[in-house]
GROMACS .gro file of C-alpha atoms in nm:
model
  112
    1UNK     CA    1   9.502  20.336  14.252
    2UNK     CA    2   9.699  20.169  13.951
    3UNK     CA    3   9.862  19.845  14.027
    4UNK     CA    4  10.181  19.738  13.848
    5UNK     CA    5  10.127  19.429  13.615
    6UNK     CA    6  10.295  19.088  13.767
    7UNK     CA    7  10.581  19.063  13.535
    8UNK     CA    8  10.747  19.377  13.594
    9UNK     CA    9  10.708  19.269  14.043
   10UNK     CA   10  10.850  18.951  13.987
   11UNK     CA   11  11.160  19.041  13.740
   12UNK     CA   12  11.172  19.361  14.016
   13UNK     CA   13  11.245  19.088  14.290
   14UNK     CA   14  11.434  18.850  14.117
   15UNK     CA   15  11.714  19.219  14.060
   16UNK     CA   16  11.649  19.294  14.404
   17UNK     CA   17  11.728  18.956  14.538
   18UNK     CA   18  12.060  18.851  14.261
   19UNK     CA   19  12.213  19.177  14.397
   20UNK     CA   20  12.173  18.965  14.768
   21UNK     CA   21  12.311  18.625  14.620
   22UNK     CA   22  11.967  18.479  14.639
   23UNK     CA   23  11.797  18.296  14.368
   24UNK     CA   24  11.517  18.314  14.257
   25UNK     CA   25  11.298  18.082  13.996
   26UNK     CA   26  11.022  18.157  13.809
   27UNK     CA   27  10.773  17.787  13.826
   28UNK     CA   28  10.465  17.869  13.655
   29UNK     CA   29  10.454  18.231  13.466
   30UNK     CA   30  10.096  18.314  13.478
   31UNK     CA   31   9.872  18.597  13.301
   32UNK     CA   32  10.181  18.893  13.262
   33UNK     CA   33   9.934  19.210  13.354
   34UNK     CA   34   9.739  19.078  13.631
   35UNK     CA   35   9.799  18.694  13.739
   36UNK     CA   36   9.881  18.666  14.173
   37UNK     CA   37  10.128  18.543  14.294
   38UNK     CA   38  10.184  18.215  14.500
   39UNK     CA   39  10.562  18.192  14.667
   40UNK     CA   40  10.744  17.879  14.738
   41UNK     CA   41  10.957  17.972  14.983
   42UNK     CA   42  11.236  17.742  14.999
   43UNK     CA   43  11.503  17.726  15.373
   44UNK     CA   44  11.745  17.525  15.141
   45UNK     CA   45  11.718  17.265  15.454
   46UNK     CA   46  11.477  17.018  15.284
   47UNK     CA   47  11.152  17.235  15.377
   48UNK     CA   48  10.969  17.529  15.251
   49UNK     CA   49  10.699  17.725  15.286
   50UNK     CA   50  10.406  17.892  15.089
   51UNK     CA   51  10.268  18.255  15.036
   52UNK     CA   52   9.997  18.371  14.840
   53UNK     CA   53   9.851  18.719  14.727
   54UNK     CA   54   9.588  18.883  14.883
   55UNK     CA   55   9.427  19.183  14.973
   56UNK     CA   56   9.132  19.233  15.226
   57UNK     CA   57   8.999  19.552  15.259
   58UNK     CA   58   9.276  19.805  15.216
   59UNK     CA   59   9.574  19.570  15.396
   60UNK     CA   60   9.768  19.380  15.102
   61UNK     CA   61  10.040  19.120  15.161
   62UNK     CA   62  10.096  18.739  15.210
   63UNK     CA   63   9.901  18.510  15.375
   64UNK     CA   64  10.118  18.163  15.430
   65UNK     CA   65   9.919  17.893  15.213
   66UNK     CA   66  10.080  17.660  15.522
   67UNK     CA   67  10.130  17.721  15.859
   68UNK     CA   68  10.468  17.626  15.881
   69UNK     CA   69  10.731  17.509  15.611
   70UNK     CA   70  10.683  17.180  15.511
   71UNK     CA   71  10.832  16.849  15.285
   72UNK     CA   72  10.982  17.077  15.039
   73UNK     CA   73  10.930  16.787  14.767
   74UNK     CA   74  10.512  16.792  14.909
   75UNK     CA   75  10.458  17.144  14.824
   76UNK     CA   76  10.443  17.099  14.498
   77UNK     CA   77  10.083  16.881  14.542
   78UNK     CA   78  10.007  17.236  14.697
   79UNK     CA   79  10.114  17.400  14.405
   80UNK     CA   80   9.941  17.188  14.161
   81UNK     CA   81   9.642  17.213  14.265
   82UNK     CA   82   9.621  17.568  14.315
   83UNK     CA   83   9.754  17.601  13.941
   84UNK     CA   84   9.425  17.375  13.861
   85UNK     CA   85   9.217  17.660  14.024
   86UNK     CA   86   9.395  17.927  13.842
   87UNK     CA   87   9.617  17.836  13.584
   88UNK     CA   88   9.699  18.262  13.495
   89UNK     CA   89   9.927  18.238  13.861
   90UNK     CA   90  10.279  18.310  13.883
   91UNK     CA   91  10.446  18.082  14.065
   92UNK     CA   92  10.815  18.186  14.180
   93UNK     CA   93  11.046  17.941  14.461
   94UNK     CA   94  11.232  18.149  14.628
   95UNK     CA   95  11.613  18.005  14.819
   96UNK     CA   96  11.683  18.175  15.115
   97UNK     CA   97  11.772  18.060  15.464
   98UNK     CA   98  11.706  18.342  15.613
   99UNK     CA   99  11.306  18.339  15.520
  100UNK     CA  100  11.293  18.598  15.363
  101UNK     CA  101  11.021  18.659  15.053
  102UNK     CA  102  11.165  18.925  14.888
  103UNK     CA  103  10.859  19.072  14.687
  104UNK     CA  104  10.694  19.363  14.850
  105UNK     CA  105  10.374  19.305  15.127
  106UNK     CA  106  10.457  19.220  15.484
  107UNK     CA  107  10.344  18.887  15.562
  108UNK     CA  108  10.035  18.869  15.733
  109UNK     CA  109   9.940  18.674  16.032
  110UNK     CA  110   9.518  18.654  16.130
  111UNK     CA  111   9.664  18.325  16.440
  112UNK     CA  112   9.836  18.532  16.642
   0.00000   0.00000   0.00000
């Protein structure tokens, strides 16, 4: 199965969210074709949660990188660690009080 280039996925998410008045920012632009995506979901109340893109067997979606929302400022340390490991990573910040990701895929919960 062919995958869409990451740049197209990000652009589509930005357009869709913008139609609904939700802001999405590219904090770090990764590889245009194959870069993975890290989402910083900013709840606009001082808290944020990070989600990593993952594929396990035939299941793909978003895995929480933090168990629960944390202080929004603390997320930068974690983002920096991800970028050291993968400089081709896209880092996207979504500002949505309702906690919607705006990018296709389910939030995967392996703990529950």
